GROMACS .gro file of C-alpha atoms in nm:
model
  371
    1MET     CA    1  13.516   0.994   5.272
    2ARG     CA    2  13.484   1.321   5.457
    3SER     CA    3  13.731   1.605   5.422
    4LEU     CA    4  13.699   1.818   5.735
    5LEU     CA    5  13.813   2.169   5.813
    6VAL     CA    6  13.820   2.203   6.192
    7THR     CA    7  13.852   2.564   6.304
    8GLY     CA    8  14.004   2.616   6.647
    9GLY     CA    9  14.132   2.259   6.634
   10ALA     CA   10  14.428   2.336   6.861
   11GLY     CA   11  14.195   2.451   7.141
   12PHE     CA   12  14.039   2.241   7.413
   13ILE     CA   13  13.725   2.094   7.255
   14GLY     CA   14  13.863   2.123   6.903
   15SER     CA   15  14.174   1.917   6.973
   16ASN     CA   16  13.971   1.653   7.154
   17PHE     CA   17  13.740   1.637   6.852
   18VAL     CA   18  14.033   1.594   6.611
   19HIS     CA   19  14.173   1.308   6.820
   20TYR     CA   20  13.828   1.153   6.838
   21TRP     CA   21  13.764   1.183   6.465
   22LEU     CA   22  14.095   1.038   6.349
   23LYS     CA   23  14.058   0.750   6.593
   24HIS     CA   24  13.710   0.659   6.470
   25TYR     CA   25  13.747   0.761   6.102
   26PRO     CA   26  14.115   0.706   6.012
   27GLY     CA   27  14.041   0.724   5.638
   28ASP     CA   28  13.909   1.082   5.655
   29ARG     CA   29  14.109   1.396   5.590
   30VAL     CA   30  14.130   1.649   5.874
   31VAL     CA   31  14.270   1.999   5.833
   32VAL     CA   32  14.297   2.219   6.142
   33LEU     CA   33  14.289   2.597   6.104
   34ASP     CA   34  14.395   2.777   6.421
   35ALA     CA   35  14.540   3.121   6.494
   36LEU     CA   36  14.716   2.986   6.806
   37THR     CA   37  14.599   3.267   7.029
   38TYR     CA   38  14.636   3.227   7.405
   39ALA     CA   39  14.420   2.913   7.436
   40GLY     CA   40  14.534   2.743   7.115
   41ASN     CA   41  14.809   2.493   7.191
   42LEU     CA   42  14.983   2.311   6.909
   43ALA     CA   43  15.122   2.064   7.161
   44SER     CA   44  14.766   1.936   7.207
   45LEU     CA   45  14.789   1.795   6.854
   46ASP     CA   46  15.136   1.648   6.897
   47PRO     CA   47  15.020   1.282   6.908
   48ILE     CA   48  14.883   1.306   6.552
   49ARG     CA   49  15.141   1.528   6.387
   50GLY     CA   50  15.299   1.360   6.091
   51ARG     CA   51  14.998   1.147   6.002
   52PRO     CA   52  14.930   1.178   5.627
   53GLU     CA   53  14.558   1.240   5.676
   54PHE     CA   54  14.623   1.537   5.906
   55ARG     CA   55  14.731   1.892   5.825
   56PHE     CA   56  14.776   2.194   6.048
   57VAL     CA   57  14.738   2.545   5.909
   58HIS     CA   58  14.835   2.847   6.117
   59GLY     CA   59  14.583   3.111   6.020
   60ASP     CA   60  14.290   3.328   6.117
   61ILE     CA   61  13.926   3.245   6.038
   62ARG     CA   62  13.882   3.613   5.948
   63ASP     CA   63  14.114   3.560   5.649
   64GLY     CA   64  13.853   3.483   5.384
   65SER     CA   65  14.099   3.420   5.100
   66LEU     CA   66  14.284   3.163   5.313
   67VAL     CA   67  13.964   2.985   5.407
   68GLU     CA   68  13.845   2.974   5.046
   69ARG     CA   69  14.183   2.841   4.930
   70LEU     CA   70  14.173   2.563   5.186
   71LEU     CA   71  13.818   2.464   5.093
   72ARG     CA   72  13.921   2.437   4.728
   73GLU     CA   73  14.260   2.270   4.782
   74GLU     CA   74  14.131   2.010   5.021
   75ARG     CA   75  13.791   1.969   4.855
   76THR     CA   76  13.650   2.018   5.201
   77ASN     CA   77  13.292   1.897   5.242
   78THR     CA   78  13.257   1.949   5.619
   79ILE     CA   79  13.341   2.246   5.840
   80VAL     CA   80  13.331   2.195   6.216
   81HIS     CA   81  13.356   2.542   6.363
   82PHE     CA   82  13.500   2.553   6.716
   83ALA     CA   83  13.716   2.865   6.684
   84ALA     CA   84  13.605   3.124   6.936
   85GLU     CA   85  13.716   3.349   7.215
   86SER     CA   86  13.540   3.179   7.504
   87HIS     CA   87  13.637   3.306   7.849
   88VAL     CA   88  13.371   3.518   8.017
   89ASP     CA   89  13.615   3.710   8.239
   90ARG     CA   90  13.829   3.803   7.940
   91SER     CA   91  13.519   3.919   7.751
   92ILE     CA   92  13.431   4.154   8.036
   93HIS     CA   93  13.775   4.319   8.029
   94GLY     CA   94  13.824   4.313   7.651
   95PRO     CA   95  13.506   4.250   7.449
   96GLY     CA   96  13.650   4.364   7.116
   97ALA     CA   97  13.839   4.040   7.048
   98PHE     CA   98  13.518   3.845   7.104
   99ILE     CA   99  13.328   4.048   6.845
  100GLU     CA  100  13.615   4.015   6.596
  101THR     CA  101  13.659   3.638   6.626
  102ASN     CA  102  13.316   3.510   6.720
  103VAL     CA  103  13.103   3.736   6.500
  104LEU     CA  104  13.322   3.855   6.213
  105GLY     CA  105  13.515   3.527   6.205
  106THR     CA  106  13.198   3.322   6.176
  107TYR     CA  107  13.067   3.556   5.907
  108THR     CA  108  13.389   3.514   5.709
  109LEU     CA  109  13.367   3.136   5.728
  110LEU     CA  110  13.005   3.138   5.615
  111GLU     CA  111  13.086   3.364   5.321
  112ALA     CA  112  13.375   3.141   5.212
  113ALA     CA  113  13.153   2.833   5.238
  114ARG     CA  114  12.877   3.005   5.040
  115ARG     CA  115  13.113   3.094   4.756
  116VAL     CA  116  13.295   2.761   4.734
  117TRP     CA  117  13.008   2.527   4.809
  118LEU     CA  118  12.704   2.704   4.666
  119GLU     CA  119  12.840   2.926   4.388
  120GLU     CA  120  13.135   2.719   4.264
  121ARG     CA  121  12.992   2.377   4.356
  122VAL     CA  122  13.338   2.241   4.437
  123VAL     CA  123  13.184   1.947   4.624
  124ALA     CA  124  12.856   1.767   4.571
  125GLN     CA  125  12.748   1.769   4.937
  126HIS     CA  126  12.847   1.983   5.231
  127ARG     CA  127  12.784   2.051   5.598
  128PHE     CA  128  12.872   2.349   5.817
  129HIS     CA  129  12.849   2.258   6.183
  130HIS     CA  130  12.864   2.545   6.431
  131VAL     CA  131  12.958   2.475   6.793
  132SER     CA  132  12.792   2.714   7.037
  133THR     CA  133  12.715   2.729   7.408
  134ASP     CA  134  12.428   2.713   7.654
  135GLU     CA  135  12.524   3.062   7.773
  136VAL     CA  136  12.335   3.219   7.482
  137TYR     CA  137  12.012   3.131   7.663
  138GLY     CA  138  12.097   3.343   7.968
  139SER     CA  139  12.050   3.241   8.329
  140LEU     CA  140  11.801   3.013   8.506
  141ASN     CA  141  11.641   3.036   8.848
  142PRO     CA  142  11.660   2.724   9.068
  143GLU     CA  143  11.301   2.624   8.987
  144ASP     CA  144  11.319   2.691   8.611
  145PRO     CA  145  11.314   2.401   8.363
  146PRO     CA  146  11.637   2.345   8.167
  147PHE     CA  147  11.708   2.520   7.838
  148VAL     CA  148  11.555   2.367   7.525
  149GLU     CA  149  11.638   2.448   7.163
  150THR     CA  150  11.349   2.696   7.143
  151THR     CA  151  11.438   2.887   7.461
  152PRO     CA  152  11.462   3.259   7.371
  153TYR     CA  153  11.814   3.395   7.364
  154ALA     CA  154  11.909   3.624   7.654
  155PRO     CA  155  12.291   3.650   7.668
  156ASN     CA  156  12.431   3.829   7.972
  157SER     CA  157  12.803   3.872   7.893
  158PRO     CA  158  12.995   4.005   7.592
  159TYR     CA  159  13.110   3.646   7.531
  160SER     CA  160  12.762   3.496   7.524
  161ALA     CA  161  12.630   3.789   7.321
  162SER     CA  162  12.898   3.734   7.057
  163LYS     CA  163  12.814   3.363   7.041
  164ALA     CA  164  12.443   3.443   7.011
  165ALA     CA  165  12.520   3.672   6.718
  166SER     CA  166  12.720   3.400   6.546
  167ASP     CA  167  12.436   3.150   6.601
  168HIS     CA  168  12.195   3.388   6.428
  169LEU     CA  169  12.432   3.433   6.134
  170VAL     CA  170  12.458   3.057   6.086
  171ARG     CA  171  12.080   3.025   6.092
  172ALA     CA  172  12.041   3.312   5.845
  173TYR     CA  173  12.283   3.158   5.594
  174HIS     CA  174  12.073   2.843   5.593
  175HIS     CA  175  11.739   3.017   5.546
  176THR     CA  176  11.867   3.284   5.305
  177TYR     CA  177  12.117   3.096   5.089
  178GLY     CA  178  12.041   2.729   5.152
  179LEU     CA  179  12.374   2.653   5.319
  180GLU     CA  180  12.342   2.317   5.494
  181VAL     CA  181  12.417   2.403   5.854
  182THR     CA  182  12.365   2.253   6.197
  183THR     CA  183  12.428   2.410   6.536
  184SER     CA  184  12.492   2.255   6.875
  185ASN     CA  185  12.464   2.436   7.207
  186CYS     CA  186  12.660   2.251   7.471
  187SER     CA  187  12.688   2.269   7.847
  188ASN     CA  188  13.019   2.313   8.033
  189ASN     CA  189  13.283   2.076   7.897
  190TYR     CA  190  13.577   1.932   8.087
  191GLY     CA  191  13.853   1.682   8.016
  192PRO     CA  192  14.209   1.663   7.870
  193TYR     CA  193  14.381   1.960   7.703
  194HIS     CA  194  14.163   2.214   7.887
  195PHE     CA  195  14.332   2.554   7.918
  196PRO     CA  196  14.417   2.597   8.288
  197GLU     CA  197  14.230   2.922   8.345
  198LYS     CA  198  13.895   2.741   8.334
  199LEU     CA  199  13.737   2.611   8.655
  200ILE     CA  200  13.820   2.239   8.658
  201PRO     CA  201  14.177   2.250   8.523
  202LEU     CA  202  14.254   2.557   8.737
  203MET     CA  203  14.138   2.375   9.048
  204ILE     CA  204  14.342   2.066   8.958
  205VAL     CA  205  14.671   2.245   8.891
  206ASN     CA  206  14.625   2.467   9.198
  207ILE     CA  207  14.560   2.159   9.411
  208LEU     CA  208  14.876   1.995   9.279
  209ASP     CA  209  15.082   2.306   9.355
  210GLY     CA  210  14.913   2.381   9.687
  211ARG     CA  211  14.779   2.718   9.571
  212PRO     CA  212  14.443   2.869   9.678
  213LEU     CA  213  14.128   2.749   9.506
  214PRO     CA  214  13.933   3.068   9.421
  215VAL     CA  215  13.556   3.022   9.416
  216TYR     CA  216  13.336   3.311   9.299
  217GLY     CA  217  13.072   3.450   9.536
  218ASP     CA  218  12.904   3.188   9.751
  219GLY     CA  219  12.998   2.907   9.512
  220ARG     CA  220  12.637   2.808   9.454
  221ASN     CA  221  12.626   2.890   9.084
  222VAL     CA  222  12.501   2.579   8.905
  223ARG     CA  223  12.638   2.434   8.582
  224ASP     CA  224  12.560   2.124   8.379
  225TRP     CA  225  12.882   1.927   8.318
  226LEU     CA  226  12.961   1.732   8.001
  227TYR     CA  227  13.275   1.523   7.950
  228VAL     CA  228  13.444   1.638   7.630
  229GLY     CA  229  13.449   1.287   7.481
  230ASP     CA  230  13.071   1.269   7.510
  231HIS     CA  231  13.047   1.608   7.340
  232CYS     CA  232  13.256   1.479   7.048
  233ARG     CA  233  13.023   1.182   7.010
  234GLY     CA  234  12.727   1.417   7.003
  235ILE     CA  235  12.879   1.624   6.722
  236ASP     CA  236  12.956   1.303   6.534
  237LEU     CA  237  12.590   1.203   6.552
  238ILE     CA  238  12.480   1.546   6.431
  239LEU     CA  239  12.719   1.535   6.135
  240LYS     CA  240  12.594   1.191   6.033
  241HIS     CA  241  12.224   1.214   6.110
  242GLY     CA  242  12.135   1.573   6.203
  243GLU     CA  243  11.885   1.759   5.988
  244PRO     CA  244  12.019   2.070   5.813
  245GLY     CA  245  11.892   2.391   5.971
  246GLN     CA  246  11.836   2.228   6.309
  247VAL     CA  247  11.979   2.311   6.652
  248TYR     CA  248  12.069   2.037   6.900
  249ASN     CA  249  12.144   2.088   7.269
  250ILE     CA  250  12.420   1.857   7.397
  251GLY     CA  251  12.416   1.824   7.775
  252GLY     CA  252  12.554   1.595   8.041
  253ARG     CA  253  12.240   1.576   8.257
  254CYS     CA  254  12.468   1.657   8.548
  255GLU     CA  255  12.384   1.978   8.734
  256LEU     CA  256  12.614   2.070   9.021
  257GLN     CA  257  12.699   2.376   9.227
  258ASN     CA  258  13.051   2.507   9.167
  259ILE     CA  259  13.146   2.463   9.532
  260GLU     CA  260  13.036   2.098   9.526
  261LEU     CA  261  13.240   2.041   9.212
  262VAL     CA  262  13.550   2.189   9.376
  263ARG     CA  263  13.495   1.975   9.685
  264ALA     CA  264  13.463   1.666   9.465
  265LEU     CA  265  13.801   1.744   9.305
  266CYS     CA  266  13.953   1.793   9.649
  267ARG     CA  267  13.820   1.454   9.761
  268ILE     CA  268  13.960   1.284   9.452
  269ALA     CA  269  14.298   1.445   9.510
  270ASP     CA  270  14.301   1.341   9.876
  271GLU     CA  271  14.229   0.981   9.777
  272GLU     CA  272  14.485   0.972   9.497
  273PHE     CA  273  14.762   1.119   9.713
  274ALA     CA  274  14.683   0.885  10.002
  275GLY     CA  275  14.751   0.578   9.789
  276ASN     CA  276  15.039   0.704   9.575
  277PRO     CA  277  15.382   0.783   9.730
  278GLU     CA  278  15.515   0.895   9.391
  279LEU     CA  279  15.239   1.156   9.368
  280ARG     CA  280  15.331   1.285   9.713
  281ARG     CA  281  15.695   1.313   9.605
  282ARG     CA  282  15.622   1.492   9.276
  283PHE     CA  283  15.375   1.741   9.421
  284ALA     CA  284  15.509   1.799   9.769
  285SER     CA  285  15.339   2.142   9.797
  286CYS     CA  286  14.993   1.986   9.784
  287PRO     CA  287  14.834   1.963  10.131
  288ALA     CA  288  14.737   1.601  10.058
  289ALA     CA  289  15.109   1.517  10.032
  290ARG     CA  290  15.122   1.590  10.406
  291GLY     CA  291  14.793   1.422  10.489
  292ILE     CA  292  14.598   1.750  10.501
  293GLY     CA  293  14.266   1.778  10.316
  294CYS     CA  294  14.274   1.982   9.997
  295GLU     CA  295  13.951   2.161  10.094
  296THR     CA  296  14.170   2.379  10.318
  297LEU     CA  297  14.280   2.553   9.995
  298ILE     CA  298  13.929   2.681   9.910
  299ARG     CA  299  13.892   3.059   9.916
  300PHE     CA  300  13.573   3.249   9.837
  301VAL     CA  301  13.642   3.558   9.625
  302LYS     CA  302  13.439   3.853   9.500
  303ASP     CA  303  13.184   3.749   9.239
  304ARG     CA  304  13.237   3.856   8.880
  305PRO     CA  305  12.999   4.101   8.706
  306GLY     CA  306  12.696   3.945   8.540
  307HIS     CA  307  12.771   3.598   8.675
  308ASP     CA  308  12.481   3.378   8.556
  309ARG     CA  309  12.334   3.180   8.843
  310ARG     CA  310  12.240   2.857   8.670
  311TYR     CA  311  12.269   2.686   8.334
  312ALA     CA  312  12.099   2.356   8.257
  313ILE     CA  313  12.055   2.178   7.925
  314ASP     CA  314  11.761   1.961   7.824
  315CYS     CA  315  11.911   1.726   7.565
  316THR     CA  316  11.590   1.530   7.499
  317LYS     CA  317  11.588   1.627   7.130
  318ILE     CA  318  11.930   1.484   7.045
  319GLU     CA  319  11.860   1.178   7.260
  320ARG     CA  320  11.526   1.112   7.091
  321GLU     CA  321  11.619   1.197   6.732
  322LEU     CA  322  11.985   1.093   6.710
  323GLY     CA  323  12.028   0.840   6.991
  324PHE     CA  324  12.275   1.046   7.194
  325LYS     CA  325  12.339   0.962   7.558
  326PRO     CA  326  12.620   1.088   7.783
  327LEU     CA  327  12.824   0.782   7.880
  328VAL     CA  328  13.085   0.923   8.120
  329THR     CA  329  12.964   0.996   8.473
  330LEU     CA  330  13.096   1.302   8.653
  331GLU     CA  331  13.293   1.084   8.896
  332GLN     CA  332  13.454   0.893   8.609
  333GLY     CA  333  13.523   1.208   8.412
  334LEU     CA  334  13.676   1.401   8.701
  335ARG     CA  335  13.903   1.110   8.793
  336ALA     CA  336  14.013   1.070   8.431
  337THR     CA  337  14.076   1.444   8.401
  338PHE     CA  338  14.272   1.458   8.726
  339ALA     CA  339  14.483   1.163   8.608
  340TRP     CA  340  14.548   1.333   8.273
  341TYR     CA  341  14.681   1.651   8.435
  342VAL     CA  342  14.903   1.447   8.666
  343ALA     CA  343  15.040   1.252   8.368
  344ASN     CA  344  15.083   1.561   8.146
  345GLU     CA  345  15.252   1.803   8.382
  346GLN     CA  346  15.479   1.946   8.112
  347TRP     CA  347  15.179   2.043   7.900
  348TRP     CA  348  15.029   2.271   8.164
  349ARG     CA  349  15.359   2.385   8.320
  350LEU     CA  350  15.463   2.538   7.991
  351ILE     CA  351  15.137   2.734   7.983
  352MET     CA  352  15.143   2.838   8.346
  353ASP     CA  353  15.501   2.965   8.344
  354GLY     CA  354  15.460   3.152   8.016
  355SER     CA  355  15.720   2.958   7.817
  356TYR     CA  356  15.476   2.787   7.580
  357ARG     CA  357  15.548   3.015   7.282
  358GLN     CA  358  15.923   2.968   7.312
  359TRP     CA  359  15.878   2.592   7.345
  360ILE     CA  360  15.661   2.580   7.031
  361ARG     CA  361  15.933   2.756   6.833
  362GLN     CA  362  16.196   2.515   6.962
  363GLN     CA  363  15.987   2.205   6.899
  364TYR     CA  364  15.825   2.288   6.567
  365GLY     CA  365  15.997   2.591   6.419
  366GLN     CA  366  15.808   2.877   6.258
  367SER     CA  367  15.681   2.695   5.951
  368GLU     CA  368  15.680   2.318   6.000
  369GLY     CA  369  15.335   2.181   5.938
  370VAL     CA  370  15.201   2.530   5.870
  371ALA     CA  371  15.057   2.644   5.537
   0.00000   0.00000   0.00000
């Protein structure tokens, strides 16, 4: 039986991973440690609250004594480290929080794991899995081959630089102390529970409300898209079969320009509204509710500083060594994601109108489920 500590488990990818893990491994113990900063949403874990194998702890990964206590109490043998400040725009305007959480926070976790797992030997076996990003590799030209695990790091934003630093720390703790670590660098994720400032959820909620769809620059920046459920499967494979000390790139093999992605979402919305009178009633401000194409909402805006032109992941290593393969096509994933935001309007409304914190207090109180 595994006893997992999932940092950042109330965030987008973290919460999806927790749902995935408890569905596939109901006998395992899962403890989520999350500071509930702007992108951490306790409501994302609501479907599993109350299950005896699940525990939520409101706390900061920089609190070393808390992390050590949890590792001992729960006899944790697996850390899956998602917790991170992750929005590039926010890192440009306020890089300090990214250094604190992504660098110092990762260091604190590694130190706690070293003490409890290597010095005290609380558990017989352990694994520290660190979730990183393809942005640490920098930017690609159109003709460049995709990133591989040995691509030199060349981060271009405070966010990606902070993640690169954390990657190096994880590697160093393996080579210096023998901590059994693995790292995954993933391409752009999308799916349920995605904070609505990121591209895909922002486009969806703006479409539903009939607001402009802001696209940076000429919209031809290219990203590789990975459905979050496929990402969770990739991490699962790494935890079970990955070799300690190794890095695995997890990609969707789905490169697309941002403008084409936005147009695809507009097309899906047009089709869904055309065949659903209830959708037209609920979201009357959407152009599609009046038979007008949603592409009319697209607006090109000034590009952001240091905007990387292209990311692309070569996931041959994880496919060859661990049998990973992305199963969800972009069309399937976008339709499922659009449907989720339509069905979970309250979840994103509470975030968009700023009442999430008040709602959390009303629903859960200050201490329920929190250590």
